[in-house]
Tab-separated table of C-alpha atoms and ligand atoms in Angstrom:
chain	number	residue	atom	x	y	z
A	1119	MET	CA	0.782	2.100	-36.199
A	1120	GLN	CA	-1.457	1.509	-34.037
A	1121	THR	CA	-0.982	3.455	-30.298
A	1122	GLU	CA	-1.513	1.089	-27.031
A	1123	ILE	CA	-1.772	2.998	-23.690
A	1124	ILE	CA	-3.263	3.019	-20.172
A	1125	LEU	CA	-5.968	4.299	-18.763
A	1126	ALA	CA	-6.493	4.699	-15.253
A	1127	LYS	CA	-9.705	4.871	-13.416
A	1128	TYR	CA	-10.240	6.125	-10.564
A	1129	GLY	CA	-14.181	6.334	-10.558
A	1130	GLU	CA	-16.154	8.473	-8.542
A	1131	LEU	CA	-16.964	6.439	-5.216
A	1132	ALA	CA	-13.765	7.648	-4.162
A	1133	LEU	CA	-14.326	10.879	-4.359
A	1134	LYS	CA	-17.038	11.438	-1.481
A	1135	GLY	CA	-15.900	13.842	1.044
A	1136	LEU	CA	-12.841	15.006	-1.038
A	1137	ASN	CA	-11.516	17.547	-2.696
A	1138	ARG	CA	-11.659	16.567	-5.852
A	1139	ASN	CA	-8.634	18.271	-7.699
A	1140	THR	CA	-6.307	17.848	-4.346
A	1141	PHE	CA	-7.020	13.709	-5.037
A	1142	GLU	CA	-6.255	14.121	-8.803
A	1143	ASP	CA	-3.462	15.804	-8.329
A	1144	ILE	CA	-1.627	13.090	-5.707
A	1145	LEU	CA	-2.809	10.431	-7.826
A	1146	MET	CA	-0.899	12.015	-10.576
A	1147	LYS	CA	1.994	12.969	-9.025
A	1148	ASN	CA	1.617	9.639	-7.251
A	1149	ILE	CA	1.511	7.611	-10.766
A	1150	LYS	CA	4.347	10.080	-12.020
A	1151	ARG	CA	7.213	9.318	-9.139
A	1152	ARG	CA	6.263	5.960	-9.272
A	1153	LEU	CA	6.255	5.223	-13.575
A	1154	LYS	CA	9.212	8.481	-13.633
A	1155	PRO	CA	12.230	4.864	-14.330
A	1156	LEU	CA	9.667	3.068	-16.490
A	1157	GLY	CA	10.706	6.110	-19.570
A	1158	LYS	CA	8.661	8.605	-20.842
A	1159	PHE	CA	5.201	8.789	-20.554
A	1160	THR	CA	2.611	11.265	-21.626
A	1161	TYR	CA	0.077	12.076	-18.908
A	1162	THR	CA	-3.849	13.426	-19.560
A	1163	ARG	CA	-6.869	12.969	-17.766
A	1164	ALA	CA	-10.767	13.435	-18.283
A	1165	GLN	CA	-13.652	11.792	-16.557
A	1166	SER	CA	-12.678	10.396	-13.648
A	1167	THR	CA	-9.716	8.881	-15.834
A	1168	ILE	CA	-5.877	9.019	-16.304
A	1169	TYR	CA	-4.357	8.716	-19.695
A	1170	ILE	CA	-0.984	7.043	-20.078
A	1171	GLU	CA	0.684	7.192	-22.808
A	1172	PRO	CA	4.451	5.928	-23.553
A	1173	GLU	CA	6.305	8.451	-25.684
A	1174	THR	CA	8.715	6.111	-27.104
A	1175	PRO	CA	8.305	1.999	-28.175
A	1176	ASP	CA	10.550	0.438	-25.787
A	1177	ILE	CA	8.301	0.927	-22.555
A	1178	ASP	CA	6.701	-2.025	-21.473
A	1179	LEU	CA	3.545	-1.978	-20.614
A	1180	ASP	CA	3.018	-5.253	-19.222
A	1181	VAL	CA	5.634	-3.370	-16.173
A	1182	VAL	CA	3.258	-0.637	-16.566
A	1183	MET	CA	1.143	-2.059	-15.698
A	1184	ASP	CA	2.665	-4.189	-12.796
A	1185	ASN	CA	3.510	-0.778	-10.718
A	1186	MET	CA	0.816	0.334	-11.528
A	1187	LYS	CA	-1.487	-2.056	-9.637
A	1188	LYS	CA	0.039	-1.265	-6.330
A	1189	ILE	CA	-0.688	2.541	-6.510
A	1190	PHE	CA	-3.165	2.928	-3.782
A	1191	GLY	CA	-6.189	5.350	-5.305
A	1192	ILE	CA	-6.789	3.661	-8.724
A	1193	ALA	CA	-9.896	1.680	-9.045
A	1194	ALA	CA	-9.151	0.165	-12.299
A	1195	LEU	CA	-7.056	0.329	-15.078
A	1196	CYS	CA	-6.741	-1.505	-18.695
A	1197	LYS	CA	-4.508	-1.645	-21.332
A	1198	ALA	CA	-6.080	0.233	-24.252
A	1199	CYS	CA	-5.726	1.069	-28.094
A	1200	VAL	CA	-6.218	4.450	-29.068
A	1201	CYS	CA	-8.663	4.589	-32.457
A	1202	GLU	CA	-10.268	7.499	-34.461
A	1203	LYS	CA	-13.595	8.142	-33.785
A	1204	ASP	CA	-15.833	6.321	-36.453
A	1205	LEU	CA	-17.000	2.781	-36.424
A	1206	ALA	CA	-14.854	1.690	-39.183
A	1207	ASP	CA	-11.464	2.453	-37.582
A	1208	ILE	CA	-12.479	1.131	-34.253
A	1209	SER	CA	-12.787	-2.136	-35.977
A	1210	LYS	CA	-9.906	-1.741	-38.196
A	1211	VAL	CA	-7.807	-0.824	-35.243
A	1212	GLY	CA	-9.548	-2.575	-32.178
A	1213	ILE	CA	-10.080	-5.787	-33.163
A	1214	PRO	CA	-6.636	-6.932	-34.515
A	1215	TYR	CA	-5.240	-5.345	-31.350
A	1216	LEU	CA	-8.120	-7.865	-29.102
A	1217	GLU	CA	-6.817	-11.185	-31.673
A	1218	GLU	CA	-4.202	-13.004	-28.930
A	1219	ILE	CA	-7.353	-13.049	-26.286
A	1220	LEU	CA	-9.828	-13.503	-28.768
A	1221	LEU	CA	-7.876	-16.903	-30.059
A	1222	GLY	CA	-7.402	-17.722	-26.792
A	1223	VAL	CA	-11.186	-18.179	-25.764
A	1224	LYS	CA	-14.602	-19.207	-27.159
A	1225	THR	CA	-16.989	-16.534	-26.243
A	1226	PHE	CA	-17.189	-12.795	-26.048
A	1227	LYS	CA	-19.470	-10.162	-25.491
A	1228	VAL	CA	-19.076	-6.361	-26.777
A	1229	GLU	CA	-20.081	-4.076	-23.754
A	1230	ALA	CA	-19.776	0.533	-25.276
A	1231	LYS	CA	-19.581	3.088	-22.984
A	1232	ARG	CA	-20.411	6.255	-25.404
A	1233	ALA	CA	-19.288	8.932	-22.795
A	1234	ASP	CA	-19.393	11.356	-25.871
A	1235	LYS	CA	-23.214	11.807	-26.521
A	1236	GLN	CA	-22.744	13.576	-30.321
A	1237	PHE	CA	-21.471	10.308	-31.520
A	1238	PRO	CA	-23.603	8.947	-33.916
A	1239	LEU	CA	-24.351	5.206	-32.846
A	1240	LYS	CA	-25.902	4.381	-30.293
A	1241	SER	CA	-23.983	2.408	-27.001
A	1242	PRO	CA	-26.699	-0.736	-28.526
A	1243	GLU	CA	-25.616	-0.211	-32.517
A	1244	ILE	CA	-22.216	0.190	-31.898
A	1245	CYS	CA	-22.088	-3.517	-30.091
A	1246	ARG	CA	-23.550	-5.060	-32.790
A	1247	GLU	CA	-21.621	-4.119	-35.800
A	1248	LEU	CA	-18.682	-4.530	-33.898
A	1249	GLY	CA	-19.654	-7.600	-32.757
A	1250	GLY	CA	-20.702	-8.787	-36.169
A	1251	GLN	CA	-16.781	-8.487	-37.405
A	1252	ILE	CA	-15.779	-10.062	-34.484
A	1253	LEU	CA	-17.546	-12.657	-35.135
A	1254	GLU	CA	-16.519	-12.504	-39.268
A	1255	ALA	CA	-13.084	-11.910	-38.286
A	1256	TYR	CA	-12.881	-15.022	-35.320
A	1257	PRO	CA	-15.292	-17.532	-36.503
A	1258	HIS	CA	-14.294	-20.209	-33.732
A	1259	LEU	CA	-16.375	-16.948	-31.298
A	1260	GLN	CA	-19.817	-17.367	-29.991
A	1261	VAL	CA	-21.780	-14.234	-28.341
A	1262	ASP	CA	-22.299	-15.298	-24.617
A	1263	VAL	CA	-23.467	-11.992	-23.147
A	1264	LYS	CA	-24.300	-13.704	-19.878
A	1265	HIS	CA	-20.962	-15.054	-19.113
A	1266	PRO	CA	-18.357	-14.454	-21.766
A	1267	ASP	CA	-14.680	-15.566	-21.422
A	1268	VAL	CA	-14.135	-12.146	-22.646
A	1269	THR	CA	-15.769	-8.735	-22.504
A	1270	VAL	CA	-14.441	-5.697	-25.477
A	1271	MET	CA	-14.441	-2.641	-24.269
A	1272	VAL	CA	-15.562	1.081	-26.960
A	1273	GLU	CA	-14.676	3.669	-25.267
A	1274	ILE	CA	-16.085	6.589	-27.154
A	1275	ARG	CA	-14.713	9.715	-25.868
A	1276	GLU	CA	-13.946	12.949	-25.917
A	1277	LYS	CA	-11.172	12.858	-28.257
A	1278	HIS	CA	-10.372	9.428	-29.307
A	1279	ALA	CA	-12.175	5.779	-28.957
A	1280	PHE	CA	-10.655	3.132	-26.906
A	1281	VAL	CA	-10.663	-0.431	-27.218
A	1282	HIS	CA	-9.876	-2.673	-24.868
A	1283	ALA	CA	-10.096	-6.682	-23.600
A	1284	GLY	CA	-12.061	-4.914	-19.863
A	1285	ASN	CA	-10.592	-3.725	-16.797
A	1286	GLU	CA	-8.792	-4.756	-14.123
A	1287	LYS	CA	-8.456	-4.324	-10.803
A	1288	GLY	CA	-6.468	-1.323	-9.079
A	1289	ALA	CA	-5.312	-1.219	-5.491
A	1290	GLY	CA	-8.279	0.700	-4.375
A	1291	GLY	CA	-7.681	2.923	-1.363
A	1292	LEU	CA	-6.632	6.822	-1.640
A	1293	PRO	CA	-4.052	7.747	-3.015
A	1294	VAL	CA	-0.990	8.824	0.025
A	1295	GLY	CA	-0.855	12.007	1.082
A	1296	SER	CA	-4.626	12.569	0.633
A	1297	SER	CA	-4.538	11.886	4.571
A	1298	GLY	CA	-1.575	12.948	6.225
A	1299	LYS	CA	0.695	11.674	7.569
A	1300	ALA	CA	1.035	8.707	10.752
A	1301	LEU	CA	4.438	7.086	12.265
A	1302	LEU	CA	4.832	3.142	11.544
A	1303	LEU	CA	6.581	1.431	14.172
A	1304	LEU	CA	8.479	-0.766	12.327
A	1305	SER	CA	9.910	-4.391	13.839
A	1306	GLY	CA	11.030	-6.746	11.301
A	1307	GLY	CA	7.888	-8.937	12.284
A	1308	ILE	CA	5.220	-10.494	9.736
A	1309	ASP	CA	2.799	-7.791	10.777
A	1310	SER	CA	4.111	-4.970	11.437
A	1311	PRO	CA	4.512	-4.158	7.519
A	1312	VAL	CA	1.408	-5.558	6.859
A	1313	ALA	CA	-0.138	-2.580	9.388
A	1314	GLY	CA	2.014	0.204	7.096
A	1315	TYR	CA	0.327	-0.914	4.155
A	1316	ARG	CA	-3.130	-1.053	5.221
A	1317	MET	CA	-2.872	2.966	6.554
A	1318	SER	CA	-1.128	3.478	3.343
A	1319	ARG	CA	-4.124	2.511	1.220
A	1320	ARG	CA	-6.363	4.976	3.370
A	1321	GLY	CA	-4.117	7.721	1.778
A	1322	VAL	CA	-1.914	7.818	4.307
A	1323	HIS	CA	2.009	8.325	3.908
A	1324	ILE	CA	3.976	6.976	5.823
A	1325	SER	CA	7.410	7.291	8.187
A	1326	ALA	CA	8.850	4.104	9.577
A	1327	ILE	CA	10.714	4.168	13.296
A	1328	HIS	CA	12.613	1.027	14.719
A	1329	TYR	CA	14.583	0.163	17.387
A	1330	VAL	CA	17.727	-1.625	17.731
A	1331	SER	CA	19.461	-2.897	20.266
A	1332	PRO	CA	23.586	-3.353	19.335
A	1333	PRO	CA	25.037	-5.970	20.532
A	1334	TYR	CA	22.478	-8.178	21.299
A	1335	THR	CA	20.529	-7.187	18.154
A	1336	SER	CA	22.923	-7.122	14.237
A	1337	ASP	CA	23.416	-5.199	11.653
A	1338	ARG	CA	21.471	-7.725	9.993
A	1339	ALA	CA	18.267	-7.076	11.641
A	1340	GLN	CA	18.405	-3.700	10.953
A	1341	GLU	CA	19.370	-4.358	7.252
A	1342	LYS	CA	16.106	-6.909	7.135
A	1343	VAL	CA	13.727	-3.964	8.525
A	1344	GLU	CA	15.065	-1.569	5.841
A	1345	GLN	CA	14.549	-4.116	3.178
A	1346	LEU	CA	10.972	-4.187	5.023
A	1347	CYS	CA	10.855	-0.069	4.104
A	1348	GLN	CA	12.138	-0.578	0.852
A	1349	LYS	CA	8.998	-3.242	-0.710
A	1350	LEU	CA	6.785	-0.813	1.180
A	1351	THR	CA	7.898	1.763	-1.352
A	1352	ALA	CA	6.346	0.196	-3.906
A	1353	TYR	CA	3.076	0.936	-2.390
A	1354	CYS	CA	3.663	3.806	-0.112
A	1355	GLY	CA	6.487	6.006	-1.782
A	1356	SER	CA	9.399	7.003	-0.138
A	1357	ILE	CA	9.824	6.425	3.505
A	1358	ALA	CA	11.722	8.566	6.184
A	1359	PHE	CA	13.252	5.686	8.392
A	1360	PHE	CA	15.002	6.344	11.931
A	1361	CYS	CA	16.545	3.777	13.504
A	1362	VAL	CA	16.261	4.550	17.637
A	1363	PRO	CA	19.218	3.366	19.387
A	1364	PHE	CA	17.579	1.175	22.223
A	1365	THR	CA	20.203	-0.705	24.144
A	1366	GLU	CA	20.550	1.298	26.947
A	1367	ILE	CA	16.865	1.685	27.616
A	1368	GLN	CA	16.251	-2.314	27.289
A	1369	GLU	CA	19.646	-2.461	29.913
A	1370	GLU	CA	17.875	-0.034	32.223
A	1371	ILE	CA	14.352	-2.355	32.041
A	1372	LYS	CA	16.378	-5.319	32.635
A	1373	LYS	CA	18.431	-3.742	35.758
A	1374	ASN	CA	15.383	-2.226	37.281
A	1375	CYS	CA	12.215	-3.641	36.710
A	1376	PRO	CA	10.627	-7.425	37.309
A	1377	GLU	CA	10.264	-9.586	34.323
A	1378	PRO	CA	7.076	-9.840	33.446
A	1379	TYR	CA	6.533	-6.316	32.658
A	1380	PHE	CA	9.371	-5.835	30.436
A	1381	THR	CA	7.760	-5.909	26.970
A	1382	ILE	CA	5.342	-3.331	27.980
A	1383	ILE	CA	7.815	-1.118	29.572
A	1384	MET	CA	9.515	-0.967	26.760
A	1385	ARG	CA	6.641	-0.589	24.234
A	1386	ARG	CA	5.616	2.553	26.229
A	1387	LEU	CA	9.546	4.026	25.971
A	1388	MET	CA	9.276	3.111	22.423
A	1389	VAL	CA	6.587	4.953	22.042
A	1390	GLU	CA	7.462	8.050	24.216
A	1391	ILE	CA	10.041	8.077	21.539
A	1392	ALA	CA	8.153	7.654	18.898
A	1393	GLN	CA	5.931	10.311	20.120
A	1394	LYS	CA	8.799	12.989	19.916
A	1395	ILE	CA	9.592	11.830	16.246
A	1396	ALA	CA	5.780	12.198	14.974
A	1397	ALA	CA	5.797	15.641	16.452
A	1398	LYS	CA	9.347	16.462	14.649
A	1399	ASP	CA	8.651	14.547	11.747
A	1400	ASP	CA	4.958	15.881	10.472
A	1401	CYS	CA	2.992	12.795	11.751
A	1402	SER	CA	-0.489	13.244	13.108
A	1403	ALA	CA	-0.629	8.958	14.348
A	1404	LEU	CA	1.554	6.187	15.192
A	1405	ILE	CA	0.998	2.637	13.107
A	1406	THR	CA	1.503	-0.297	15.394
A	1407	GLY	CA	1.372	-4.130	14.148
A	1408	GLU	CA	-0.877	-5.082	17.153
A	1409	SER	CA	-3.175	-7.866	17.529
A	1410	ILE	CA	-5.332	-8.619	19.912
A	1411	GLY	CA	-4.205	-11.928	22.003
A	1412	GLN	CA	-2.078	-12.733	19.620
A	1413	VAL	CA	0.520	-13.289	22.159
A	1414	ALA	CA	0.163	-12.469	25.628
A	1415	SER	CA	1.634	-9.405	25.810
A	1416	GLN	CA	-1.095	-7.212	23.516
A	1417	THR	CA	-4.338	-8.005	25.449
A	1418	MET	CA	-6.584	-4.713	25.482
A	1419	GLU	CA	-5.328	-3.921	28.928
A	1420	SER	CA	-1.611	-3.632	27.982
A	1421	MET	CA	-2.975	-1.189	24.558
A	1422	GLN	CA	-4.324	1.187	27.542
A	1423	ALA	CA	-1.552	1.087	29.286
A	1424	ILE	CA	0.956	1.728	25.705
A	1425	ASN	CA	-1.709	4.860	25.138
A	1426	ALA	CA	-1.886	6.370	28.354
A	1427	VAL	CA	1.720	7.592	27.810
A	1428	THR	CA	0.843	9.664	24.847
A	1429	CYS	CA	-2.312	11.831	23.335
A	1430	THR	CA	-1.171	10.962	19.671
A	1431	PRO	CA	-3.404	8.455	17.993
A	1432	VAL	CA	-2.244	5.224	18.120
A	1433	ILE	CA	-4.049	3.226	15.167
A	1434	ARG	CA	-3.683	-0.754	14.823
A	1435	PRO	CA	-4.572	-0.952	11.822
A	1436	VAL	CA	-4.035	-5.179	12.268
A	1437	VAL	CA	-5.770	-5.262	15.484
A	1438	THR	CA	-9.003	-7.462	14.073
A	1439	MET	CA	-7.020	-9.434	11.826
A	1440	ASP	CA	-5.941	-13.696	12.999
A	1441	LYS	CA	-2.448	-14.537	12.113
A	1442	LEU	CA	-3.290	-16.102	8.760
A	1443	GLU	CA	-5.259	-13.118	7.553
A	1444	ILE	CA	-2.120	-10.835	8.349
A	1445	ILE	CA	0.301	-13.668	6.755
A	1446	ASP	CA	-1.939	-13.440	3.645
A	1447	LEU	CA	-1.606	-9.542	3.030
A	1448	ALA	CA	2.224	-10.391	3.771
A	1449	GLN	CA	2.973	-12.722	0.853
A	1450	LYS	CA	0.745	-10.460	-1.022
A	1451	ILE	CA	2.980	-7.582	-0.548
A	1452	ASP	CA	6.097	-9.732	-0.442
A	1453	THR	CA	7.086	-8.673	2.866
A	1454	PHE	CA	6.349	-12.096	3.882
A	1455	ASP	CA	9.632	-13.186	2.665
A	1456	ILE	CA	11.481	-10.587	4.467
A	1457	SER	CA	10.270	-10.706	7.732
A	1458	ILE	CA	10.672	-15.226	8.377
A	1459	GLN	CA	14.316	-14.266	8.116
A	1460	PRO	CA	15.456	-15.482	11.297
A	1461	PHE	CA	17.683	-12.571	12.770
A	1462	GLU	CA	16.899	-11.244	16.477
A	1463	ASP	CA	14.126	-8.223	17.220
A	1464	CYS	CA	15.283	-6.337	20.228
A	1465	CYS	CA	11.636	-7.673	21.945
A	1466	THR	CA	13.034	-10.726	21.062
A	1467	ILE	CA	15.872	-10.929	22.926
A	1468	PHE	CA	14.464	-8.790	26.344
A	1469	ALA	CA	11.310	-11.253	25.478
A	1470	PRO	CA	9.579	-12.408	29.139
A	1471	ASP	CA	8.347	-16.042	29.350
A	1472	ARG	CA	5.482	-14.871	30.806
A	1473	PRO	CA	4.537	-11.272	29.841
A	1474	LYS	CA	1.664	-9.682	32.303
A	1475	THR	CA	-1.407	-10.492	30.888
A	1476	ASN	CA	-3.319	-7.242	32.891
A	1477	PRO	CA	-0.224	-4.524	33.836
A	1478	LYS	CA	-2.130	-2.423	35.794
A	1479	ILE	CA	-0.410	1.311	35.079
A	1480	LYS	CA	-0.202	2.049	38.041
A	1481	ASN	CA	2.502	-0.656	38.931
A	1482	VAL	CA	4.554	0.216	35.512
A	1483	GLU	CA	4.541	3.574	35.956
A	1484	GLN	CA	5.780	2.886	39.645
A	1485	TYR	CA	8.398	0.833	38.381
A	1486	GLU	CA	9.318	3.260	36.190
A	1487	ARG	CA	10.047	6.310	38.791
A	1488	ARG	CA	12.892	3.618	39.344
A	1489	MET	CA	14.908	4.779	36.588
A	1490	ASP	CA	14.910	8.298	35.093
A	1491	VAL	CA	13.172	8.063	31.475
A	1492	VAL	CA	13.157	11.666	30.718
A	1493	VAL	CA	16.716	11.304	30.515
A	1494	LEU	CA	16.744	7.971	28.607
A	1495	VAL	CA	14.625	9.102	26.379
A	1496	GLU	CA	16.365	12.234	25.149
A	1497	ARG	CA	18.844	10.144	24.442
A	1498	ALA	CA	17.983	7.305	22.194
A	1499	VAL	CA	16.165	10.239	20.602
A	1500	ALA	CA	19.342	12.609	19.988
A	1501	GLY	CA	21.030	8.923	18.661
A	1502	ILE	CA	18.242	8.432	16.124
A	1503	MET	CA	19.675	7.629	12.939
A	1504	VAL	CA	17.400	8.827	9.628
A	1505	THR	CA	17.682	7.663	6.423
A	1506	GLU	CA	15.502	8.322	3.092
A	1507	ILE	CA	13.998	5.010	1.337
A	1508	THR	CA	13.176	5.000	-2.304
B	1126	LIG	P1	5.369	-7.705	14.941
B	1126	LIG	O1	5.276	-8.812	13.505
B	1126	LIG	O2	5.349	-6.202	13.415
B	1126	LIG	O3	6.233	-7.961	15.198
B	1126	LIG	P2	4.535	-9.156	16.838
B	1126	LIG	O4	3.106	-9.948	16.803
B	1126	LIG	O5	6.037	-9.631	16.970
B	1126	LIG	O6	3.977	-7.832	15.414
B	1126	LIG	P3	5.606	-7.511	19.488
B	1126	LIG	O7	7.049	-8.299	19.279
B	1126	LIG	O8	4.670	-8.094	20.324
B	1126	LIG	O9	4.689	-8.411	18.396
B	1126	LIG	O10	5.546	-6.098	18.983
B	1126	LIG	C1	3.998	-5.205	18.566
B	1126	LIG	C2	4.630	-4.239	17.592
B	1126	LIG	O11	5.375	-3.181	18.621
B	1126	LIG	C3	5.283	-4.724	16.695
B	1126	LIG	O12	3.581	-4.971	15.680
B	1126	LIG	C4	5.573	-3.043	15.981
B	1126	LIG	O13	4.582	-2.384	15.586
B	1126	LIG	C5	6.412	-2.657	17.513
B	1126	LIG	N1	7.842	-2.903	17.264
B	1126	LIG	C6	7.779	-4.447	18.446
B	1126	LIG	N2	9.363	-4.309	17.945
B	1126	LIG	C7	9.627	-3.336	17.333
B	1126	LIG	C8	10.767	-2.791	17.232
B	1126	LIG	N3	12.073	-3.498	17.184
B	1126	LIG	N4	11.175	-1.694	16.082
B	1126	LIG	C9	9.919	-0.865	15.925
B	1126	LIG	N5	8.588	-1.643	16.492
B	1126	LIG	C10	8.585	-2.571	17.270
B	1127	LIG	MG1	7.446	-8.880	15.884
């Protein structure tokens, strides 16, 4: 019986400047965690590739592939069949293995990679031999070396040879956890989940913080954000979710500050709370879904006023993207349909008709002095609920 396995390749480029072993260890750990619910596998690694072999025949490798395409740090991946390292076995096992694919196309070429230079045939000879045998087995096919419908790959590796029909693109980026941790300000909107996804792709493990204002916001609004977190875990791994009671702060702002300043002052208080959680949760940065000019409150002046409350870097991964680009990504990572559910967010409810687009820090601080910010922040922090979303 033929053995089918998955090869996950991380390539040399991604390893630049990183400790190779740490990178591989983290990636391996992430893959194992993701595949655990799908069955038992044997993992081996060699030559910038992780080999994943199912231990039982009931495992659906297509499902495994779909899961693996969401794991950051994998540049390319494919299903392959395992052959002995001789040409007779490669054609005996490999040619029937590719039957379904080869019957569905008109042209092909063979490419060989010889990681084991001891193998008696050189790459062009392997291609010629195997190409001839494929033509015999599937007479409807023609060879096209420039634009083949399918490229049959033969990889001669350390212990075995592998035959497959070319690599598929992986999620790229760096393995989550290889670049530290940051805290995502996650609203129920379209932008912040995408911001979290983009940050994770750089290897950053994320926690999420969300502000609720019951009874102005409903439980459904919070559930929606938890669902967004859940979606993100497919890419980002487990996420610590901090839920902050924000009603008192919103009401105080409303009572004490001029309406055009509501949004900016609210955002500054969010960031003050977030930086305290970041410090406790080992997060070295905050992440938001702000994008320049997207709404009146998202200007460089307001970002300046927001940054002024913290020394923790505030990273805005979607800052230069326009809405359509963000929506495209939100659809790709499957958060869009959740984000557009119409549950009120704490920002929408207290949103001023005309937010101040160029808030002066001096004025903002003056209005904030009308409230006991320290006590308000302390109380909000004390009321935070944490859940681990996996
Ligand atoms: P999003 O689509 O992410 O909600 P937005 O374009 O609606 O973004 P705003 O509502 O102005 O923008 O919010 C800007 C950013 O502030 C959000 O991207 C998010 O990072 C943060 N934020 C806003 N509301 C909340 C909330 N209730 N909880 C946590 N973070 C929030
Ligand atoms: Mg929003």
